[in-house]
């Protein structure tokens, strides 16, 4: 049985987090993963304080297990949602796309475990100094907005640089990836793309089908020239953006305009013409839609077998 400081300190059955995917990670998915023994996470990204409170309360009716909230620090609502998590008694927060330093004191005072996502060693060290309880080292294989370093290179370097536990993310979708993460020194894993295919995940069926049908070469990174590179499923839309970026026919300002709201169009409407279907480079390994519980049990059975070799 795989057990680490992460599952022990959070009271999980398995040391696995579900990524706080914007527009995707709602009460249904978070409760599904938490009920399966992992840490389900609600994404606060697109919610204001009251919308997040409603989603948290809904999740409490769907599971009596621990679940977390991901706060996207670029959100215009970051300030208000940072209060709501305290008021609602949330025990774990993950953060992305910025430095959670200014909220740290209030969260720690409320006894919340704060686990920032970091794309580099420098940021991991800064987060440790600021009081983070652990960090999620996220490689460029991840879906959505990404850093430059790969999971294979980033995780061991972060493990060597900090004393707090490290959770590996990016390019993990089965027991082999989980076992590999532990070999790199991680104490846990975070998966996003695999959970897009969970039965409990409420995304448009068009999105699920794109992920399940994807092969190894079907993810594409767009928007490097805006300073916010983003990994998506290769579609006519994302390929058009990539070529406009490469040949200069779409300016960075036009790019931002075209992609504004495009994630919502993918998740809710399955809009292939104007939607950004964020996914990781591992989408080619996600083969079927199934309950989160079946995914987690199968992955940990496989990881345990590999690690005991
Ligand atoms: O946050 C992510 N991935 C995301 S967020 C997202 S939603 C979105 N939609 C439209 C525009 C912007 C976002 C889709 N995918 N991953 C975690 C992550 N955090 N990756 C990189 C970082 C990061 C970057 C800079 C963390 C900290 C940081 O700090 C800079 C600083 O202020 O020191």
CSV table of C-alpha atoms and ligand atoms in Angstrom, one decimal:
chain,number,residue,atom,x,y,z
A,1,UNK,CA,0.0,0.0,0.0
A,2,UNK,CA,1.5,3.3,-1.1
A,3,UNK,CA,1.4,5.8,1.8
A,4,UNK,CA,3.3,9.1,2.1
A,5,UNK,CA,3.2,12.3,4.3
A,6,UNK,CA,0.7,13.7,1.8
A,7,UNK,CA,-2.1,11.1,2.3
A,8,UNK,CA,-1.3,10.8,6.0
A,9,UNK,CA,-1.4,14.6,6.7
A,10,UNK,CA,-4.6,15.1,4.7
A,11,UNK,CA,-6.4,11.9,5.7
A,12,UNK,CA,-6.6,10.6,2.1
A,13,UNK,CA,-6.7,6.9,1.0
A,14,UNK,CA,-4.3,7.7,-1.9
A,15,UNK,CA,-1.7,10.5,-2.3
A,16,UNK,CA,-3.4,11.9,-5.5
A,17,UNK,CA,-4.8,15.3,-6.2
A,18,UNK,CA,-7.2,16.2,-9.0
A,19,UNK,CA,-6.0,19.3,-10.8
A,20,UNK,CA,-8.0,22.5,-10.2
A,21,UNK,CA,-8.9,22.9,-13.9
A,22,UNK,CA,-10.6,26.2,-14.6
A,23,UNK,CA,-14.3,25.8,-15.7
A,24,UNK,CA,-13.9,22.0,-15.4
A,25,UNK,CA,-13.3,21.2,-11.7
A,26,UNK,CA,-16.7,21.6,-10.1
A,27,UNK,CA,-18.4,20.0,-7.1
A,28,UNK,CA,-19.3,16.9,-9.1
A,29,UNK,CA,-15.7,16.1,-10.2
A,30,UNK,CA,-14.2,17.1,-6.8
A,31,UNK,CA,-16.7,14.9,-4.9
A,32,UNK,CA,-16.1,12.0,-7.3
A,33,UNK,CA,-12.4,12.1,-6.7
A,34,UNK,CA,-12.7,12.7,-2.9
A,35,UNK,CA,-15.2,9.8,-2.6
A,36,UNK,CA,-12.6,7.6,-4.5
A,37,UNK,CA,-10.0,8.4,-1.8
A,38,UNK,CA,-8.0,11.2,-3.5
A,39,UNK,CA,-8.2,14.9,-3.0
A,40,UNK,CA,-10.9,16.4,-5.2
A,41,UNK,CA,-10.4,20.1,-5.9
A,42,UNK,CA,-12.9,22.8,-6.9
A,43,UNK,CA,-11.5,25.5,-9.2
A,44,UNK,CA,-12.4,29.0,-8.1
A,45,UNK,CA,-11.1,30.4,-11.3
A,46,UNK,CA,-14.3,31.6,-12.9
A,47,UNK,CA,-16.3,32.1,-9.7
A,48,UNK,CA,-16.9,35.2,-7.6
A,49,UNK,CA,-17.1,34.7,-3.8
A,50,UNK,CA,-20.8,33.7,-3.6
A,51,UNK,CA,-20.6,31.4,-6.6
A,52,UNK,CA,-17.7,29.6,-5.1
A,53,UNK,CA,-19.5,29.3,-1.7
A,54,UNK,CA,-22.4,27.7,-3.5
A,55,UNK,CA,-20.2,25.2,-5.2
A,56,UNK,CA,-18.4,24.4,-2.0
A,57,UNK,CA,-21.8,23.8,-0.2
A,58,UNK,CA,-22.9,21.6,-3.1
A,59,UNK,CA,-19.7,19.5,-2.8
A,60,UNK,CA,-20.3,19.1,1.0
A,61,UNK,CA,-23.7,17.5,0.1
A,62,UNK,CA,-22.0,15.1,-2.3
A,63,UNK,CA,-19.1,13.9,-0.1
A,64,UNK,CA,-18.2,13.8,3.6
A,65,UNK,CA,-14.5,13.4,2.6
A,66,UNK,CA,-11.9,16.2,2.5
A,67,UNK,CA,-11.8,18.3,-0.6
A,68,UNK,CA,-9.8,21.4,-1.6
A,69,UNK,CA,-10.1,24.6,-3.6
A,70,UNK,CA,-7.8,25.9,-6.3
A,71,UNK,CA,-7.4,29.7,-6.4
A,72,UNK,CA,-6.1,31.1,-9.7
A,73,UNK,CA,-4.3,34.2,-8.5
A,74,UNK,CA,-4.8,36.2,-11.7
A,75,UNK,CA,-8.6,36.0,-11.1
A,76,UNK,CA,-10.3,39.3,-10.5
A,77,UNK,CA,-12.1,37.5,-7.6
A,78,UNK,CA,-9.0,36.2,-5.9
A,79,UNK,CA,-9.4,38.5,-2.9
A,80,UNK,CA,-13.0,37.6,-2.2
A,81,UNK,CA,-12.6,33.9,-2.8
A,82,UNK,CA,-9.7,33.9,-0.4
A,83,UNK,CA,-12.1,34.9,2.4
A,84,UNK,CA,-14.8,32.5,1.3
A,85,UNK,CA,-12.5,29.4,1.7
A,86,UNK,CA,-11.8,30.4,5.3
A,87,UNK,CA,-15.5,31.0,6.1
A,88,UNK,CA,-16.4,27.7,4.6
A,89,UNK,CA,-13.8,25.7,6.6
A,90,UNK,CA,-11.8,24.5,3.6
A,91,UNK,CA,-8.8,22.5,4.8
A,92,UNK,CA,-6.6,22.6,1.6
A,93,UNK,CA,-5.9,25.3,-0.9
A,94,UNK,CA,-3.8,25.0,-4.1
A,95,UNK,CA,-2.9,28.1,-6.0
A,96,UNK,CA,-1.8,28.8,-9.6
A,97,UNK,CA,-0.6,31.5,-11.9
A,98,UNK,CA,1.0,33.7,-9.3
A,99,UNK,CA,2.3,34.2,-5.8
A,100,UNK,CA,-0.1,33.6,-2.9
A,101,UNK,CA,2.1,35.4,-0.4
A,102,UNK,CA,-0.4,38.1,0.5
A,103,UNK,CA,-3.1,35.6,1.5
A,104,UNK,CA,-0.7,33.2,3.3
A,105,UNK,CA,-1.0,34.7,6.9
A,106,UNK,CA,-4.9,34.6,6.9
A,107,UNK,CA,-5.0,31.0,5.5
A,108,UNK,CA,-2.4,29.7,7.9
A,109,UNK,CA,-4.2,31.3,10.8
A,110,UNK,CA,-7.3,29.4,9.7
A,111,UNK,CA,-5.3,26.1,9.8
A,112,UNK,CA,-5.5,25.7,6.0
A,113,UNK,CA,-2.8,23.7,4.3
A,114,UNK,CA,-1.5,25.9,1.4
A,115,UNK,CA,0.0,24.1,-1.6
A,116,UNK,CA,1.0,26.3,-4.5
A,117,UNK,CA,1.6,25.1,-8.0
A,118,UNK,CA,5.1,26.1,-9.1
A,119,UNK,CA,6.9,25.8,-12.5
A,120,UNK,CA,10.4,26.4,-11.3
A,121,UNK,CA,12.9,25.8,-8.4
A,122,UNK,CA,13.1,29.5,-7.6
A,123,UNK,CA,9.4,29.8,-7.1
A,124,UNK,CA,9.3,26.6,-5.0
A,125,UNK,CA,11.9,28.1,-2.7
A,126,UNK,CA,10.0,31.3,-2.5
A,127,UNK,CA,6.8,29.5,-1.6
A,128,UNK,CA,8.6,27.5,1.1
A,129,UNK,CA,9.9,30.7,2.7
A,130,UNK,CA,6.4,32.2,2.5
A,131,UNK,CA,5.1,29.2,4.6
A,132,UNK,CA,3.7,26.8,2.0
A,133,UNK,CA,3.0,23.3,3.4
A,134,UNK,CA,4.0,21.5,0.2
A,135,UNK,CA,4.4,22.5,-3.5
A,136,UNK,CA,3.1,21.0,-6.7
A,137,UNK,CA,5.9,20.9,-9.2
A,138,UNK,CA,4.1,21.2,-12.6
A,139,UNK,CA,6.0,20.3,-15.8
A,140,UNK,CA,5.3,21.7,-19.2
A,141,UNK,CA,3.5,18.4,-20.2
A,142,UNK,CA,0.5,19.8,-18.3
A,143,UNK,CA,-2.6,21.2,-19.9
A,144,UNK,CA,-3.5,24.8,-19.8
A,145,UNK,CA,-1.0,27.6,-18.9
A,146,UNK,CA,2.4,26.0,-18.5
A,147,UNK,CA,6.1,26.7,-17.6
A,148,UNK,CA,9.0,25.6,-19.6
A,149,UNK,CA,10.6,22.7,-17.7
A,150,UNK,CA,9.5,19.1,-18.0
A,151,UNK,CA,8.2,17.0,-15.1
A,152,UNK,CA,11.1,14.6,-15.3
A,153,UNK,CA,13.6,17.5,-14.9
A,154,UNK,CA,11.7,19.8,-12.6
A,155,UNK,CA,10.5,17.3,-9.9
A,156,UNK,CA,13.9,16.0,-8.8
A,157,UNK,CA,15.4,19.6,-8.8
A,158,UNK,CA,12.5,20.9,-6.7
A,159,UNK,CA,12.8,17.9,-4.3
A,160,UNK,CA,16.5,18.7,-3.8
A,161,UNK,CA,15.8,22.4,-3.3
A,162,UNK,CA,13.1,22.4,-0.6
A,163,UNK,CA,12.4,20.6,2.7
A,164,UNK,CA,8.6,20.5,2.3
A,165,UNK,CA,6.9,17.7,0.4
A,166,UNK,CA,6.7,17.9,-3.4
A,167,UNK,CA,3.7,16.7,-5.5
A,168,UNK,CA,4.5,15.9,-9.1
A,169,UNK,CA,2.2,17.1,-11.9
A,170,UNK,CA,2.3,17.2,-15.7
A,171,UNK,CA,2.3,14.1,-18.0
A,172,UNK,CA,1.0,11.7,-15.4
A,173,UNK,CA,-2.1,9.6,-16.4
A,174,UNK,CA,-1.5,6.0,-15.2
A,175,UNK,CA,0.3,3.8,-12.7
A,176,UNK,CA,3.6,4.0,-14.5
A,177,UNK,CA,3.6,7.8,-14.2
A,178,UNK,CA,2.7,7.6,-10.6
A,179,UNK,CA,5.5,5.1,-9.8
A,180,UNK,CA,7.9,7.3,-11.8
A,181,UNK,CA,6.9,10.3,-9.8
A,182,UNK,CA,7.7,8.5,-6.5
A,183,UNK,CA,11.1,7.5,-8.0
A,184,UNK,CA,11.8,11.2,-8.6
A,185,UNK,CA,11.2,11.9,-5.0
A,186,UNK,CA,7.6,13.2,-5.1
A,187,UNK,CA,5.3,12.4,-2.1
A,188,UNK,CA,2.2,12.6,-4.2
A,189,UNK,CA,0.8,13.3,-7.7
A,190,UNK,CA,-1.7,15.7,-9.3
A,191,UNK,CA,-3.6,14.6,-12.4
A,192,UNK,CA,-5.8,16.8,-14.6
A,193,UNK,CA,-6.1,15.3,-18.1
A,194,UNK,CA,-7.0,11.8,-17.0
A,195,UNK,CA,-9.9,13.2,-14.9
A,196,UNK,CA,-11.3,15.0,-17.9
A,197,UNK,CA,-12.5,11.5,-18.8
A,198,UNK,CA,-14.0,10.7,-15.4
A,199,UNK,CA,-17.8,10.0,-15.5
A,200,UNK,CA,-18.2,12.6,-12.8
A,201,UNK,CA,-16.6,15.3,-15.0
A,202,UNK,CA,-19.3,17.5,-16.4
A,203,UNK,CA,-17.6,18.9,-19.5
A,204,UNK,CA,-19.4,18.9,-22.9
A,205,UNK,CA,-19.3,15.4,-24.5
A,206,UNK,CA,-17.4,16.8,-27.5
A,207,UNK,CA,-14.5,17.8,-25.2
A,208,UNK,CA,-14.5,14.3,-23.6
A,209,UNK,CA,-14.4,12.6,-27.0
A,210,UNK,CA,-11.5,14.8,-28.2
A,211,UNK,CA,-9.5,13.7,-25.2
A,212,UNK,CA,-10.3,10.0,-25.4
A,213,UNK,CA,-9.6,10.0,-29.2
A,214,UNK,CA,-6.4,12.1,-29.0
A,215,UNK,CA,-3.1,10.5,-29.9
A,216,UNK,CA,0.5,11.4,-28.8
A,217,UNK,CA,0.9,14.2,-31.3
A,218,UNK,CA,-2.5,15.8,-30.7
A,219,UNK,CA,-1.6,18.5,-28.1
A,220,UNK,CA,-0.3,21.9,-29.2
A,221,UNK,CA,1.1,24.9,-27.3
A,222,UNK,CA,-0.3,28.3,-28.4
A,223,UNK,CA,0.4,31.8,-27.1
A,224,UNK,CA,4.1,31.7,-26.3
A,225,UNK,CA,4.4,35.2,-27.8
A,226,UNK,CA,1.9,36.6,-25.4
A,227,UNK,CA,3.9,35.4,-22.4
A,228,UNK,CA,1.1,32.9,-21.5
A,229,UNK,CA,1.8,29.6,-23.3
A,230,UNK,CA,-1.2,27.3,-23.1
A,231,UNK,CA,-1.4,23.6,-24.1
A,232,UNK,CA,-4.6,22.5,-25.9
A,233,UNK,CA,-6.0,19.7,-28.0
A,234,UNK,CA,-5.0,20.2,-31.6
A,235,UNK,CA,-8.2,21.4,-33.4
A,236,UNK,CA,-8.8,23.6,-36.5
A,237,UNK,CA,-9.1,26.6,-34.1
A,238,UNK,CA,-5.9,25.9,-32.1
A,239,UNK,CA,-3.9,25.2,-35.3
A,240,UNK,CA,-5.2,28.5,-36.8
A,241,UNK,CA,-3.9,30.3,-33.7
A,242,UNK,CA,-0.6,28.6,-33.9
A,243,UNK,CA,0.0,29.4,-37.5
A,244,UNK,CA,-1.2,33.0,-37.0
A,245,UNK,CA,1.3,33.3,-34.2
A,246,UNK,CA,4.1,31.7,-36.3
A,247,UNK,CA,3.6,33.8,-39.5
A,248,UNK,CA,2.6,37.1,-37.8
A,249,UNK,CA,-0.9,37.3,-39.2
A,250,UNK,CA,-2.4,37.4,-35.7
A,251,UNK,CA,-0.9,40.0,-33.3
A,252,UNK,CA,-0.5,39.2,-29.6
A,253,UNK,CA,-3.3,41.7,-28.9
A,254,UNK,CA,-5.6,40.0,-31.4
A,255,UNK,CA,-4.6,36.6,-30.0
A,256,UNK,CA,-5.8,37.7,-26.5
A,257,UNK,CA,-9.0,39.0,-27.9
A,258,UNK,CA,-9.8,35.8,-29.9
A,259,UNK,CA,-9.0,33.5,-27.0
A,260,UNK,CA,-10.9,35.5,-24.4
A,261,UNK,CA,-13.7,33.2,-23.2
A,262,UNK,CA,-12.6,30.4,-25.4
A,263,UNK,CA,-12.2,27.9,-22.5
A,264,UNK,CA,-15.8,28.4,-21.5
A,265,UNK,CA,-16.9,27.8,-25.1
A,266,UNK,CA,-15.0,24.5,-25.1
A,267,UNK,CA,-16.2,23.2,-21.7
A,268,UNK,CA,-19.8,24.3,-21.8
A,269,UNK,CA,-20.7,24.4,-25.5
A,270,UNK,CA,-18.2,21.9,-27.0
A,271,UNK,CA,-17.6,24.7,-29.6
A,272,UNK,CA,-15.0,23.4,-32.1
A,273,UNK,CA,-14.9,26.7,-34.0
A,274,UNK,CA,-14.0,29.0,-31.2
A,275,UNK,CA,-13.2,26.9,-28.1
A,276,UNK,CA,-9.9,26.2,-26.4
A,277,UNK,CA,-9.9,22.5,-25.3
A,278,UNK,CA,-7.1,22.6,-22.7
A,279,UNK,CA,-5.4,19.2,-22.2
A,280,UNK,CA,-2.0,17.7,-21.3
A,281,UNK,CA,0.5,16.1,-23.6
A,282,UNK,CA,-0.6,12.7,-22.1
A,283,UNK,CA,-4.1,12.9,-23.6
A,284,UNK,CA,-3.1,10.1,-26.0
A,285,UNK,CA,-3.0,7.7,-23.1
A,286,UNK,CA,-6.5,8.5,-21.9
A,287,UNK,CA,-8.6,5.7,-23.5
A,288,UNK,CA,-12.0,5.6,-21.9
A,289,UNK,CA,-14.6,7.3,-19.8
A,290,UNK,CA,-15.0,5.6,-16.4
A,291,UNK,CA,-15.7,6.5,-12.8
A,292,UNK,CA,-12.9,8.3,-10.9
A,293,UNK,CA,-12.9,5.5,-8.4
A,294,UNK,CA,-12.0,2.9,-11.1
A,295,UNK,CA,-9.3,5.2,-12.4
A,296,UNK,CA,-7.6,5.7,-9.1
A,297,UNK,CA,-7.8,2.1,-7.9
A,298,UNK,CA,-6.4,0.8,-11.2
A,299,UNK,CA,-3.6,3.3,-11.3
A,300,UNK,CA,-2.5,2.7,-7.7
A,301,UNK,CA,-2.6,-1.1,-8.1
A,302,UNK,CA,-0.3,-0.7,-11.1
A,303,UNK,CA,2.0,1.7,-9.3
A,304,UNK,CA,2.3,-0.5,-6.3
A,305,UNK,CA,3.2,-3.5,-8.5
A,306,UNK,CA,5.9,-1.5,-10.3
A,307,UNK,CA,7.3,0.0,-7.1
A,308,UNK,CA,7.5,-3.4,-5.4
A,309,UNK,CA,9.7,-4.8,-8.2
B,1,LIG,O1,-2.5,27.8,-13.5
B,1,LIG,C1,-2.1,26.9,-14.2
B,1,LIG,N1,-2.7,26.5,-15.3
B,1,LIG,C2,-3.8,27.1,-15.8
B,1,LIG,S1,-4.7,28.4,-15.1
B,1,LIG,C3,-5.7,28.4,-16.4
B,1,LIG,S2,-7.1,29.4,-16.5
B,1,LIG,C4,-6.6,30.8,-17.3
B,1,LIG,N2,-7.4,31.1,-18.3
B,1,LIG,C5,-7.1,32.3,-19.0
B,1,LIG,C6,-6.0,33.0,-18.6
B,1,LIG,C7,-5.2,32.7,-17.6
B,1,LIG,C8,-5.5,31.5,-16.9
B,1,LIG,C9,-5.4,27.4,-17.3
B,1,LIG,N3,-4.3,26.7,-17.0
B,1,LIG,N4,-1.1,26.1,-13.7
B,1,LIG,C10,-0.4,26.4,-12.6
B,1,LIG,C11,0.7,27.2,-12.9
B,1,LIG,N5,1.1,28.2,-12.1
B,1,LIG,N6,1.5,27.2,-13.9
B,1,LIG,C12,2.5,28.2,-13.8
B,1,LIG,C13,2.2,28.8,-12.7
B,1,LIG,C14,2.8,29.9,-12.1
B,1,LIG,C15,3.3,31.0,-12.8
B,1,LIG,C16,3.9,32.1,-12.2
B,1,LIG,C17,2.9,30.0,-10.7
B,1,LIG,C18,3.4,31.1,-10.1
B,1,LIG,C19,3.9,32.1,-10.8
B,1,LIG,O2,4.5,33.2,-10.1
B,1,LIG,C20,4.9,34.3,-10.7
B,1,LIG,C21,5.1,35.3,-9.6
B,1,LIG,O3,4.2,36.2,-9.4
B,1,LIG,O4,6.1,35.1,-8.9
